[in-house]
């Protein structure tokens, strides 16, 4: 722990010299600690800057998250331990830049962009600001090309375009992480950035070693902030993931950004906002949560001329499989489509457990041919027809020959299952997915 604290302090002390009207007061003192919130007086520092706090075991770094007159509200970056009344608080200034570069590929970083994998420091890297300027929406290129993600059900029925932002909506334990791993191995994107935020520590290692695999990791950057890290670190992990993806996009690469999960980002912001006194609004979420979500999501997408793209998948944890959860509802409104994973399909052994009827890609008509779109429509209608009559068919209440369309749906049910199911370690190209869809659509009499 002491070594990690020293490492953090060294990173935070590498600050660029700045001149301007603001000059921080040298030091103050700690006057109150409530939960994870620290209150200090006697010093001035801007919101978002860092302070060092003396503790019985050394020095702790905290971030300024708010103020009230002369009172500063701080939240620790690492574990809160060893603080005492009247401890000295020293403003450190603005946060350090973020290490970027091609040598990030294959590395695992924490929310601050520092190595977690034990492979040594990030040497000979350039630095960029942690904050990026928003892109003028009129300067972005239109989404016109499909992106192959290696998953047949998505390629065929929910085609994703380069620069699209998709939501992956699911409850716990229905295969979100597995589906993300399938995409990392099968996508044709140049670079993959994975943000694992608020997950169990065991799952982080499993995702990297078993789901991502060596081939996927070689062209990926993984940013991990497990559930036991501070809310600030979880918040930073999402923003660091997005900033690294922006760096590669600006170099002209097509980037696949996988963030698990957007819900943990919202929950981290809720913890911080409530701790500094922001009133709760929608089901306990303060207004700042719904202001930060679109700011994060809108940073993904296509760049301008000469730049690449960020195709982003954000997982959204629906508590109790409630699709009307406040975060799920807000996310659905700001994303370019949503993929819903069904617990009923997962329980029946259908993987990936994608509910085709409840899912949609809003940009699919702009990136696929008219023939593909028509085939998609015919197969979806046939699949829905079977699902609507499934109970009658199961109990034998439907008489064969009563409706030719239902007869055809029953006959093609197995083919539909073959189209939508896929093995964990199998990758299916966009062309093969399109071919199988066309063959199935030719047999659909709608």
CSV table of N, CA and C in Angstrom, one decimal, residues 174 342 344-354 383 416-418 420-422:
chain,number,residue,atom,x,y,z
A,174,UNK,N,-26.2,-12.9,-17.1
A,174,UNK,CA,-26.8,-13.4,-18.4
A,174,UNK,C,-25.8,-13.3,-19.6
A,342,UNK,N,-31.7,-11.5,-22.7
A,342,UNK,CA,-32.8,-12.1,-22.0
A,342,UNK,C,-32.4,-13.1,-21.0
A,344,UNK,N,-34.5,-15.3,-19.7
A,344,UNK,CA,-35.2,-16.6,-20.1
A,344,UNK,C,-34.3,-17.3,-21.2
A,345,UNK,N,-33.8,-16.6,-22.1
A,345,UNK,CA,-32.9,-17.3,-23.1
A,345,UNK,C,-31.7,-17.8,-22.5
A,346,UNK,N,-31.0,-17.1,-21.6
A,346,UNK,CA,-29.8,-17.5,-20.9
A,346,UNK,C,-30.1,-18.8,-20.1
A,347,UNK,N,-31.3,-18.8,-19.4
A,347,UNK,CA,-31.6,-20.0,-18.6
A,347,UNK,C,-31.9,-21.2,-19.4
A,348,UNK,N,-32.3,-21.0,-20.7
A,348,UNK,CA,-32.6,-22.1,-21.5
A,348,UNK,C,-31.3,-22.6,-22.3
A,349,UNK,N,-30.2,-21.9,-22.1
A,349,UNK,CA,-28.9,-22.3,-22.7
A,349,UNK,C,-28.7,-21.7,-24.1
A,350,UNK,N,-29.5,-20.7,-24.4
A,350,UNK,CA,-29.3,-19.9,-25.7
A,350,UNK,C,-28.3,-18.8,-25.5
A,351,UNK,N,-27.1,-19.0,-26.1
A,351,UNK,CA,-26.1,-18.0,-26.0
A,351,UNK,C,-25.6,-17.6,-27.4
A,352,UNK,N,-25.3,-16.3,-27.6
A,352,UNK,CA,-25.6,-15.2,-26.7
A,352,UNK,C,-27.1,-15.0,-26.6
A,353,UNK,N,-27.5,-14.6,-25.4
A,353,UNK,CA,-28.9,-14.5,-25.0
A,353,UNK,C,-29.5,-13.2,-25.5
A,354,UNK,N,-29.4,-12.9,-26.8
A,354,UNK,CA,-29.9,-11.6,-27.4
A,354,UNK,C,-31.4,-11.8,-27.7
A,383,UNK,N,-39.6,-14.9,-36.8
A,383,UNK,CA,-39.2,-15.2,-35.5
A,383,UNK,C,-40.2,-14.8,-34.5
A,416,UNK,N,-33.7,-20.6,-37.3
A,416,UNK,CA,-33.6,-19.3,-36.5
A,416,UNK,C,-32.6,-19.4,-35.4
A,417,UNK,N,-32.8,-20.6,-34.7
A,417,UNK,CA,-31.9,-20.8,-33.5
A,417,UNK,C,-30.5,-20.9,-33.9
A,418,UNK,N,-30.2,-21.5,-35.1
A,418,UNK,CA,-28.8,-21.7,-35.6
A,418,UNK,C,-28.2,-20.3,-35.9
A,420,UNK,N,-29.0,-17.4,-34.6
A,420,UNK,CA,-28.9,-16.5,-33.4
A,420,UNK,C,-27.9,-17.1,-32.3
A,421,UNK,N,-27.6,-18.4,-32.4
A,421,UNK,CA,-26.7,-19.0,-31.4
A,421,UNK,C,-25.3,-19.0,-31.9
A,422,UNK,N,-24.4,-19.0,-31.0
A,422,UNK,CA,-22.9,-19.0,-31.4
A,422,UNK,C,-22.1,-19.4,-30.2
